[in-house]
Short mmCIF file of C-alpha atoms and ligand atoms in Angstrom, two decimals:
data_model
loop_
_atom_site.label_atom_id
_atom_site.label_comp_id
_atom_site.label_asym_id
_atom_site.label_seq_id
_atom_site.Cartn_x
_atom_site.Cartn_y
_atom_site.Cartn_z
CA MET A 1 16.66 20.95 -44.07
CA VAL A 2 13.63 22.94 -44.35
CA VAL A 3 13.71 26.05 -42.48
CA SER A 4 10.85 26.63 -40.39
CA CYS A 5 9.58 29.88 -40.97
CA LEU A 6 8.10 30.22 -37.31
CA PRO A 7 10.13 32.53 -34.98
CA ILE A 8 12.35 32.54 -32.10
CA ILE A 9 14.22 35.09 -30.03
CA ALA A 10 17.82 34.39 -29.16
CA ILE A 11 19.66 36.56 -26.52
CA CYS A 12 23.44 35.79 -26.08
CA GLY A 13 26.32 37.76 -24.44
CA THR A 14 28.69 37.36 -21.42
CA THR A 15 27.91 36.55 -17.82
CA GLY A 16 26.55 39.42 -15.70
CA VAL A 17 25.45 41.63 -18.59
CA GLY A 18 21.81 41.50 -17.87
CA LYS A 19 20.42 38.79 -20.31
CA SER A 20 17.95 37.25 -18.10
CA LYS A 21 16.46 40.79 -17.15
CA LEU A 22 16.21 41.49 -20.89
CA ALA A 23 14.68 38.18 -21.62
CA VAL A 24 11.83 38.75 -19.03
CA GLU A 25 11.32 42.33 -20.45
CA LEU A 26 10.84 41.06 -23.81
CA ALA A 27 8.58 38.21 -22.68
CA LEU A 28 6.23 40.74 -20.68
CA HIS A 29 6.24 42.89 -23.73
CA VAL A 30 4.75 40.23 -25.80
CA ASN A 31 2.41 39.40 -23.28
CA HIS A 32 1.07 42.96 -22.53
CA SER A 33 1.60 44.75 -25.94
CA CYS A 34 -1.02 45.00 -28.58
CA ARG A 35 1.66 44.79 -31.27
CA ASN A 36 2.47 41.15 -30.59
CA ALA A 37 1.64 39.78 -34.00
CA GLY A 38 -0.97 37.49 -32.40
CA TRP A 39 1.32 35.72 -30.07
CA ARG A 40 -0.52 34.62 -26.96
CA CYS A 41 2.45 34.82 -24.59
CA ALA A 42 6.10 34.27 -24.48
CA LYS A 43 8.33 31.67 -22.42
CA VAL A 44 11.94 31.68 -21.71
CA ILE A 45 14.07 28.76 -22.38
CA ASN A 46 17.47 28.59 -20.67
CA ALA A 47 20.74 28.25 -22.71
CA ASP A 48 23.21 28.19 -19.87
CA ALA A 49 24.88 24.72 -19.21
CA MET A 50 25.22 25.41 -15.50
CA GLN A 51 21.55 26.59 -14.89
CA VAL A 52 20.00 23.55 -16.25
CA TYR A 53 21.17 21.99 -12.74
CA GLN A 54 19.36 21.86 -9.33
CA GLY A 55 20.99 23.82 -6.61
CA LEU A 56 23.53 26.60 -6.68
CA ASP A 57 21.06 29.07 -7.73
CA ILE A 58 23.23 31.99 -6.65
CA LEU A 59 26.56 30.75 -7.69
CA THR A 60 25.16 29.98 -11.27
CA ASN A 61 23.33 33.18 -11.16
CA LYS A 62 19.82 31.94 -11.93
CA VAL A 63 17.32 34.55 -12.15
CA PRO A 64 15.41 34.73 -9.01
CA GLU A 65 11.60 33.63 -8.90
CA THR A 66 10.60 37.22 -7.85
CA GLU A 67 12.33 38.73 -10.93
CA ARG A 68 10.76 36.15 -13.28
CA GLN A 69 7.64 38.16 -12.88
CA GLY A 70 5.53 35.12 -13.85
CA ILE A 71 7.07 34.12 -16.97
CA PRO A 72 7.92 30.43 -17.15
CA HIS A 73 11.59 29.57 -17.52
CA LEU A 74 12.15 26.28 -19.18
CA LEU A 75 15.04 23.74 -19.23
CA MET A 76 16.07 25.64 -15.82
CA GLY A 77 17.00 23.60 -12.72
CA PHE A 78 15.92 20.15 -13.73
CA LYS A 79 18.90 18.14 -13.77
CA LYS A 80 20.60 16.53 -10.96
CA PRO A 81 23.71 18.19 -9.82
CA GLY A 82 26.33 15.40 -11.15
CA GLU A 83 24.23 14.12 -14.21
CA GLN A 84 25.69 14.60 -17.55
CA TYR A 85 23.83 16.83 -20.11
CA VAL A 86 25.58 17.55 -23.24
CA VAL A 87 25.00 19.95 -26.06
CA GLY A 88 23.14 17.52 -28.49
CA GLU A 89 20.60 16.65 -25.63
CA TRP A 90 19.78 20.36 -24.84
CA VAL A 91 19.41 21.03 -28.58
CA GLN A 92 16.85 18.47 -28.99
CA ASP A 93 14.98 19.20 -25.88
CA THR A 94 14.87 22.80 -26.90
CA ILE A 95 13.53 21.84 -30.33
CA ASN A 96 10.69 19.87 -29.03
CA LEU A 97 9.78 22.72 -26.67
CA ILE A 98 10.05 25.15 -29.19
CA ASP A 99 7.69 22.96 -31.55
CA ASP A 100 4.99 22.63 -28.80
CA MET A 101 5.33 26.47 -28.12
CA HIS A 102 4.72 27.33 -31.38
CA LYS A 103 1.63 24.88 -31.69
CA ASN A 104 0.13 26.85 -28.65
CA ASN A 105 0.95 30.15 -30.42
CA GLU A 106 3.60 31.01 -27.72
CA LEU A 107 6.97 32.82 -28.53
CA PRO A 108 10.01 31.11 -27.46
CA ILE A 109 12.92 33.38 -26.29
CA VAL A 110 16.16 31.49 -25.73
CA VAL A 111 18.50 33.03 -23.42
CA GLY A 112 21.90 32.02 -22.08
CA GLY A 113 25.71 32.35 -21.98
CA THR A 114 26.61 28.95 -23.41
CA SER A 115 27.32 30.29 -26.86
CA TYR A 116 27.99 26.92 -28.52
CA TRP A 117 24.70 25.51 -27.28
CA MET A 118 22.96 28.62 -28.91
CA GLN A 119 24.87 28.17 -32.11
CA HIS A 120 24.06 24.42 -32.45
CA LEU A 121 20.48 25.56 -31.81
CA ILE A 122 20.44 28.26 -34.56
CA PHE A 123 22.42 26.30 -37.02
CA PRO A 124 21.43 22.69 -37.77
CA ASN A 125 24.04 19.88 -39.19
CA ARG A 126 26.99 21.30 -37.25
CA LEU A 127 27.21 18.46 -34.42
CA VAL A 128 27.68 15.64 -36.83
CA ALA A 129 31.23 16.25 -37.83
CA LYS A 130 32.22 16.88 -34.22
CA GLU A 131 30.79 13.96 -32.78
CA SER A 132 32.60 11.41 -35.22
CA SER A 133 35.79 12.86 -34.12
CA VAL A 134 35.32 11.83 -30.35
CA SER A 135 35.76 8.07 -31.04
CA SER A 136 38.26 6.07 -28.58
CA SER A 137 41.49 6.34 -29.60
CA LYS A 138 42.61 2.83 -28.12
CA ASN A 139 41.90 0.70 -31.24
CA THR A 140 42.20 3.11 -34.36
CA ILE A 141 40.33 1.65 -37.27
CA TRP A 142 42.26 3.34 -40.22
CA SER A 143 41.00 4.16 -43.38
CA GLU A 144 42.01 2.17 -46.30
CA SER A 145 44.41 4.77 -47.70
CA LEU A 146 45.76 5.57 -44.48
CA GLU A 147 46.44 2.02 -43.80
CA ARG A 148 48.35 1.87 -47.01
CA CYS A 149 50.43 4.94 -46.25
CA ILE A 150 51.23 3.71 -42.82
CA ALA A 151 52.68 0.40 -44.31
CA SER A 152 54.93 2.42 -46.61
CA LEU A 153 56.42 4.35 -43.53
CA PRO A 154 59.86 3.79 -42.48
CA PRO A 155 59.66 1.68 -39.11
CA GLU A 156 60.96 4.47 -36.85
CA LEU A 157 58.00 6.69 -38.18
CA VAL A 158 55.51 3.82 -37.45
CA ALA A 159 57.04 3.45 -34.06
CA LEU A 160 56.31 7.16 -33.48
CA LEU A 161 52.86 6.98 -34.72
CA TYR A 162 52.00 4.37 -32.27
CA ASN A 163 53.95 6.03 -29.44
CA LEU A 164 53.11 9.79 -29.79
CA PRO A 165 54.35 11.74 -26.91
CA ASP A 166 51.85 12.88 -24.13
CA GLU A 167 53.14 16.39 -24.41
CA ALA A 168 54.46 18.37 -27.38
CA PRO A 169 58.41 18.65 -27.38
CA SER A 170 59.82 21.87 -27.28
CA ALA A 171 61.19 22.66 -30.48
CA LYS A 172 64.10 24.77 -28.78
CA LEU A 173 65.07 22.06 -26.48
CA HIS A 174 64.39 19.05 -28.69
CA PRO A 175 64.52 20.14 -32.16
CA ASP A 176 64.93 16.60 -33.52
CA GLN A 177 61.95 15.19 -31.83
CA ALA A 178 59.84 18.14 -33.11
CA PHE A 179 61.18 17.64 -36.72
CA ARG A 180 60.50 14.13 -36.51
CA LEU A 181 56.84 14.84 -35.55
CA HIS A 182 56.34 17.02 -38.50
CA LYS A 183 58.04 14.59 -40.68
CA LEU A 184 55.49 11.98 -39.72
CA LEU A 185 52.54 14.21 -40.21
CA SER A 186 53.95 15.30 -43.62
CA ALA A 187 54.45 11.80 -44.67
CA LEU A 188 50.64 10.90 -43.57
CA ASP A 189 48.80 14.28 -44.41
CA PRO A 190 50.90 16.50 -46.41
CA THR A 191 48.03 19.13 -46.56
CA MET A 192 47.84 19.32 -42.78
CA SER A 193 51.49 19.40 -42.60
CA GLN A 194 51.95 22.58 -44.65
CA ARG A 195 49.69 24.20 -42.54
CA TRP A 196 51.86 24.07 -39.24
CA HIS A 197 55.67 24.97 -39.06
CA TRP A 198 57.65 22.17 -37.65
CA LYS A 199 58.33 24.37 -34.44
CA ASP A 200 54.57 24.44 -33.81
CA THR A 201 54.84 21.06 -32.12
CA ARG A 202 51.44 21.54 -30.09
CA LYS A 203 49.53 21.78 -33.31
CA VAL A 204 51.37 19.19 -35.08
CA LEU A 205 50.74 16.78 -32.30
CA ARG A 206 47.24 17.76 -32.15
CA SER A 207 46.68 17.04 -35.77
CA LEU A 208 48.57 13.50 -35.30
CA GLU A 209 46.24 12.69 -32.26
CA ILE A 210 43.18 13.75 -34.47
CA LEU A 211 44.44 11.30 -37.12
CA LYS A 212 44.80 8.60 -34.57
CA GLU A 213 41.49 9.23 -32.92
CA CYS A 214 39.56 9.17 -36.18
CA GLY A 215 41.73 6.73 -38.20
CA ARG A 216 41.39 9.45 -41.01
CA LEU A 217 43.19 12.43 -42.38
CA PRO A 218 42.75 15.66 -40.40
CA SER A 219 42.54 17.65 -43.64
CA SER A 220 39.80 15.42 -44.87
CA ILE A 221 37.84 15.75 -41.61
CA ILE A 222 38.08 19.54 -42.14
CA ALA A 223 36.91 19.41 -45.73
CA GLU A 224 33.97 17.39 -44.56
CA GLN A 225 33.16 19.83 -41.89
CA ALA A 226 33.43 22.66 -44.40
CA ALA A 227 30.90 20.98 -46.48
CA SER A 228 28.60 20.54 -43.63
CA ASN A 229 29.13 24.13 -42.47
CA ALA A 230 27.89 25.13 -45.93
CA GLN A 231 24.68 23.33 -45.59
CA GLY A 232 24.29 24.41 -41.84
CA SER A 233 24.51 28.11 -42.75
CA GLN A 234 20.52 27.90 -43.04
CA PRO A 235 19.05 28.58 -39.76
CA ARG A 236 16.44 26.00 -38.17
CA PHE A 237 13.87 28.78 -37.29
CA ARG A 238 13.30 32.44 -38.24
CA THR A 239 15.68 33.67 -35.62
CA LEU A 240 16.14 37.41 -34.22
CA CYS A 241 19.36 37.30 -32.27
CA PHE A 242 20.35 39.95 -29.72
CA TRP A 243 23.75 40.15 -28.48
CA LEU A 244 23.94 42.03 -24.99
CA TYR A 245 27.25 43.65 -24.67
CA ALA A 246 29.09 45.88 -22.18
CA ASN A 247 32.36 47.62 -22.45
CA PRO A 248 35.04 45.33 -20.76
CA SER A 249 36.18 47.81 -18.03
CA SER A 250 32.61 48.38 -16.99
CA LEU A 251 31.79 44.57 -17.08
CA THR A 252 34.79 43.81 -14.96
CA ASN A 253 33.64 46.11 -12.21
CA ARG A 254 30.12 44.47 -12.39
CA LEU A 255 31.44 40.88 -12.44
CA ASP A 256 33.76 41.84 -9.39
CA SER A 257 30.90 43.35 -7.19
CA ARG A 258 28.63 40.47 -8.29
CA VAL A 259 30.99 38.18 -6.54
CA ASP A 260 30.72 40.14 -3.37
CA GLU A 261 26.98 40.15 -3.54
CA MET A 262 26.82 36.50 -4.11
CA ILE A 263 28.68 35.96 -0.90
CA SER A 264 26.22 38.28 1.06
CA HIS A 265 23.40 36.48 -0.57
CA GLY A 266 24.66 32.96 0.73
CA LEU A 267 26.70 31.60 -1.72
CA LEU A 268 28.66 29.78 1.04
CA ASP A 269 25.62 28.03 2.16
CA GLU A 270 25.09 26.90 -1.13
CA VAL A 271 28.30 25.41 -1.33
CA VAL A 272 27.98 23.64 1.84
CA ASN A 273 24.65 22.17 0.86
CA LEU A 274 25.82 20.86 -2.39
CA ARG A 275 28.42 19.12 -0.95
CA GLU A 276 26.58 17.46 1.60
CA LEU A 277 24.16 16.33 -1.14
CA ALA A 278 27.07 15.14 -3.32
CA LYS A 279 28.45 13.03 -0.32
CA SER A 280 24.83 11.59 0.81
CA GLY A 281 23.98 11.05 -3.08
CA SER A 282 27.15 8.96 -3.36
CA ARG A 283 26.15 6.56 -0.65
CA THR A 284 22.51 5.99 -1.87
CA ASP A 285 23.19 5.92 -5.74
CA SER A 286 22.89 2.56 -7.16
CA GLU A 287 25.69 3.45 -9.55
CA GLU A 288 29.01 2.83 -7.78
CA ARG A 289 30.65 6.06 -6.84
CA SER A 290 33.52 6.93 -5.03
CA SER A 291 33.01 8.75 -1.70
CA THR A 292 34.44 11.86 -3.18
CA SER A 293 32.09 13.00 -5.67
CA ASP A 294 33.28 13.47 -9.57
CA TYR A 295 33.75 17.17 -9.55
CA THR A 296 34.56 17.14 -13.21
CA VAL A 297 30.87 16.70 -14.53
CA GLY A 298 27.53 18.71 -14.08
CA ILE A 299 27.01 21.34 -11.88
CA TYR A 300 30.53 20.84 -10.10
CA GLN A 301 32.03 22.68 -12.84
CA SER A 302 30.55 25.91 -11.98
CA ILE A 303 32.96 28.99 -11.58
CA GLY A 304 33.70 29.15 -7.90
CA PHE A 305 32.36 25.73 -6.63
CA ARG A 306 35.96 24.33 -6.53
CA GLU A 307 37.31 27.42 -5.33
CA PHE A 308 35.18 27.64 -2.28
CA CYS A 309 35.38 24.04 -1.58
CA ASN A 310 39.13 24.55 -1.06
CA TYR A 311 38.38 27.08 1.52
CA LEU A 312 35.86 24.73 3.18
CA ASP A 313 38.37 22.03 3.42
CA ALA A 314 40.79 24.18 5.38
CA PRO A 315 39.02 27.54 6.10
CA SER A 316 41.24 30.58 7.02
CA GLU A 317 41.01 34.18 6.17
CA ALA A 318 43.95 33.72 3.76
CA ALA A 319 42.02 30.56 2.10
CA TYR A 320 39.04 32.73 1.96
CA LYS A 321 40.67 35.74 0.16
CA GLU A 322 42.19 33.34 -2.17
CA ALA A 323 38.92 31.77 -3.07
CA MET A 324 37.46 35.08 -3.78
CA GLU A 325 40.10 36.28 -5.87
CA ARG A 326 40.37 33.12 -7.77
CA MET A 327 36.65 33.36 -8.50
CA LYS A 328 36.83 36.85 -9.84
CA ILE A 329 39.44 35.99 -12.11
CA SER A 330 37.77 32.82 -13.40
CA THR A 331 34.54 34.73 -14.08
CA ARG A 332 36.68 37.57 -15.85
CA GLN A 333 38.29 34.89 -18.10
CA TYR A 334 35.04 33.13 -18.79
CA ALA A 335 33.40 36.54 -19.95
CA LYS A 336 36.47 36.92 -22.38
CA ARG A 337 35.96 33.52 -23.69
CA GLN A 338 32.30 34.21 -24.30
CA ILE A 339 32.97 37.22 -26.16
CA SER A 340 35.68 35.86 -28.28
CA TRP A 341 33.14 32.68 -29.18
CA ILE A 342 30.60 35.35 -30.18
CA ARG A 343 32.99 37.44 -32.29
CA ASN A 344 35.00 34.55 -33.88
CA LYS A 345 32.54 31.79 -34.11
CA LEU A 346 29.00 32.83 -33.73
CA ILE A 347 29.12 36.08 -36.01
CA PRO A 348 30.93 34.68 -38.84
CA VAL A 349 28.38 32.03 -39.48
CA ILE A 350 25.72 34.43 -38.99
CA ASN A 351 27.47 36.74 -41.44
CA ALA A 352 27.69 33.79 -43.81
CA ALA A 353 24.24 33.06 -43.69
CA ASN A 354 23.34 36.68 -44.17
CA ILE A 355 25.53 37.02 -47.31
CA ASP A 356 22.71 37.62 -49.97
CA GLU A 357 19.83 38.84 -47.60
CA THR A 358 19.50 39.24 -43.80
CA ILE A 359 18.02 35.98 -42.71
CA ILE A 360 19.28 36.09 -39.00
CA PRO A 361 19.11 39.81 -37.86
CA LEU A 362 21.67 40.23 -35.19
CA TYR A 363 21.57 43.28 -32.90
CA LEU A 364 24.22 44.52 -30.38
CA LEU A 365 22.48 46.19 -27.55
CA ASP A 366 24.74 48.34 -25.42
CA ALA A 367 24.52 47.46 -21.77
CA THR A 368 27.57 49.41 -20.61
CA THR A 369 25.73 51.83 -18.57
CA LEU A 370 22.95 50.74 -16.25
CA GLY A 371 20.05 52.88 -14.63
CA ASN A 372 18.07 54.99 -16.99
CA ALA A 373 20.35 54.20 -19.82
CA TRP A 374 19.31 50.43 -19.95
CA MET A 375 15.86 51.68 -20.72
CA GLU A 376 17.11 53.84 -23.52
CA ASN A 377 19.95 51.66 -24.83
CA VAL A 378 18.63 48.16 -24.29
CA GLN A 379 14.99 47.64 -23.39
CA VAL A 380 13.15 49.95 -25.71
CA PRO A 381 15.21 49.37 -28.97
CA ALA A 382 14.98 45.41 -28.13
CA ALA A 383 11.31 45.73 -27.90
CA GLU A 384 10.80 47.82 -30.99
CA ILE A 385 13.27 45.62 -33.04
CA GLN A 386 11.13 42.49 -31.68
CA ASP A 387 7.87 43.85 -32.76
CA ALA A 388 9.02 44.72 -36.26
CA PHE A 389 10.66 41.30 -36.45
CA LEU A 390 7.33 39.49 -35.51
CA GLU A 391 5.17 41.70 -37.83
CA GLY A 392 7.70 41.16 -40.52
CA HIS A 393 8.28 44.79 -40.89
CA ARG A 394 11.54 46.22 -42.44
CA LEU A 395 14.30 46.19 -39.80
CA PRO A 396 16.89 49.00 -38.86
CA ASP A 397 20.47 48.67 -39.85
CA PRO A 398 21.87 46.71 -36.71
CA ARG A 399 25.34 49.18 -36.96
CA MET A 400 23.41 52.26 -36.48
CA LEU A 401 22.16 51.48 -33.13
CA SER A 402 24.88 52.43 -31.28
CA GLU A 403 29.04 53.05 -31.30
CA ASN A 404 29.83 49.72 -30.07
CA ALA A 405 27.58 48.08 -32.48
CA PHE A 406 28.97 49.92 -35.32
CA LYS A 407 32.49 48.80 -34.13
CA LEU A 408 31.77 45.36 -33.49
CA LEU A 409 29.29 44.47 -35.96
CA SER A 410 31.44 45.96 -38.84
CA VAL A 411 34.09 43.30 -38.72
CA SER A 412 35.12 42.23 -42.15
CA ASN A 413 33.88 38.83 -43.14
CA LYS A 414 36.45 36.51 -42.22
CA VAL A 415 37.24 33.40 -44.10
CA VAL A 416 35.04 30.69 -42.18
CA ASP A 417 35.50 27.73 -44.59
CA PRO A 418 38.18 25.69 -42.94
CA THR A 419 39.46 24.34 -46.22
CA SER A 420 40.22 27.60 -47.52
CA ILE A 421 41.94 28.53 -44.44
CA LEU A 422 44.13 25.39 -44.82
CA GLN A 423 44.84 26.23 -48.27
CA SER A 424 45.27 29.96 -47.84
CA ARG A 425 47.66 29.59 -45.04
CA LYS A 426 50.10 27.04 -46.37
CA ARG A 427 53.69 27.30 -45.32
CA ARG A 428 56.72 26.60 -47.87
CA ILE A 429 60.22 25.83 -47.12
CA CYS A 430 62.59 28.43 -48.11
CA PRO A 431 65.44 26.56 -49.61
CA ALA A 432 67.96 29.39 -49.83
CA CYS A 433 67.57 29.97 -46.16
CA THR A 434 67.55 26.30 -44.86
CA VAL A 435 71.13 25.41 -44.12
CA GLN A 436 70.36 22.00 -42.44
CA SER A 437 67.60 19.96 -44.06
CA ASP A 438 66.30 18.86 -40.72
CA ARG A 439 65.77 22.34 -39.31
CA PRO A 440 63.93 23.82 -42.46
CA VAL A 441 62.98 27.52 -42.53
CA MET A 442 59.28 27.63 -43.07
CA ILE A 443 57.40 30.76 -44.13
CA GLU A 444 53.51 31.15 -44.59
CA GLU A 445 52.57 31.82 -48.43
CA GLY A 446 51.23 35.20 -49.13
CA SER A 447 52.52 38.42 -47.34
CA GLU A 448 54.79 36.64 -44.86
CA TRP A 449 56.44 34.92 -47.92
CA ASN A 450 56.69 38.07 -49.81
CA THR A 451 58.10 40.04 -46.84
CA HIS A 452 60.58 37.25 -46.34
CA VAL A 453 62.15 37.16 -49.84
CA LYS A 454 62.80 40.91 -49.68
CA THR A 455 64.62 40.63 -46.17
CA ARG A 456 68.54 41.21 -46.24
CA SER A 457 69.18 37.64 -44.64
CA HIS A 458 67.29 35.78 -47.25
CA ARG A 459 68.86 37.77 -50.35
CA ARG A 460 72.22 37.00 -48.80
CA MET A 461 71.35 33.26 -48.51
CA ALA A 462 69.93 33.26 -51.91
CA ALA A 463 73.10 35.04 -53.43
CA LYS A 464 75.33 32.40 -51.64
CA SER A 465 73.44 29.39 -52.87
CA LEU A 466 73.34 30.71 -56.63
CA PRO A 467 72.10 27.50 -58.10
CA GLN A 468 69.09 27.39 -56.08
CA ALA A 469 68.76 31.37 -56.47
CA ASP A 470 65.51 31.46 -58.51
CA HIS A 471 63.92 28.91 -56.16
CA HIS A 472 62.02 31.50 -54.22
CA ASN A 473 60.06 32.30 -57.49
CA ASN A 474 59.00 28.90 -57.76
CA SER A 475 55.62 28.39 -55.99
CA GLU A 476 55.91 24.52 -55.69
CA CYS A 477 56.26 23.41 -52.29
CA GLN A 478 59.85 22.13 -51.68
CA SER A 479 58.98 20.13 -48.56
CA LYS A 480 59.04 16.63 -50.46
CA GLU A 481 62.56 17.07 -51.68
CA ILE A 482 63.76 18.13 -48.32
CA TYR A 483 62.15 15.38 -46.38
CA SER A 484 63.09 12.67 -48.90
CA SER A 485 66.92 13.63 -48.44
ZN1 LIG B 1 64.73 32.69 -47.34
#
């Protein structure tokens, strides 16, 4: 994949932190500054999965026309409310727009809170592996090796494979079921099974489901993803990334009062209108739809929509309060998920790409305090960094921008390669502590294991079973022995 040397600016961060405001300011800066490296103008491209839809402008927090200050906002409000629009489509549409803009000497500023859209735009080659695992589970086509393996299974495990439980059994209440699931996974994909304790029934079941959905070993799917991740660590465009951040306590207050503001700006009318539209749409649509619209796709998934629908169905003061409270809680949870995505997914891949030299500069801008501080902490530094980036000048150390930047960008380079995670976090059975072969004691290798063998209970068990006493020094995994007994 050839990396384009043409630039884009990417702004990510949680909901309600001021991303759209910053995007407009940076675009205006390009339009009016003489230090714009020859760019004619800048345009904003929306990367918010809910703002691509028409309607619910207040609920989805679209930047009002008056605040756009004449800056065009693309891929915003152009899809019908119930239409599906998935990450792959958005990435393709955005790449096309960016290419057109570059030809016209226009600078693309991509802004939005849907972090995985942003990540897939910045890094190519990361969608393939994911899509291949979404195939239907009804008629699995097994890989050849897996088919052979299944043929050699005892009948009760084959039966279990074809009738996986809908929900993971509790290891406490149903240890037999839990252990059987792990035994099945261990027979089919030993590498994967060593990653989970047999008591981690949800993870064990999920691995088995993936195996059935894809007809392949989860561990080999992970290995393939790791390979494509390594390829994908080169960004598609020369990207300058801003992460707009506010301390959680300050953000929570802002998010709460934003919900109150939305109400006063007419959020309820919006919900009423959209419901009407959904009803009339379902009658005129040629595609057959039930009289109640499908609220699980498109804009109907917006935080707050369902909550206020419940209120409108049976209005009362209590229902209203409940809707408000729920919307506030969901908004806070969404903001939390956004931050954890940035920290645990986006930053590690950016760090991986920056390992030898800075390919994707990432700057955290501290928007904890609003008012005058915004200018000082966000607007001015962002514009300066953007200028330097566009002119190809040396950029400042991102960690030196603020205390939060130092704290949040200095995270040690986590292991991002999934295969090495699989290998490094392998569990092994402690033969000394295992009294019942179908309830093995499993400990993660490394520090957990080292701590375990020093515990009094382990040493006591090890002393009791003297013939096995040296087993804990043996690094071979014992699972085969135990499962074959
Ligand atoms: Zn032990």
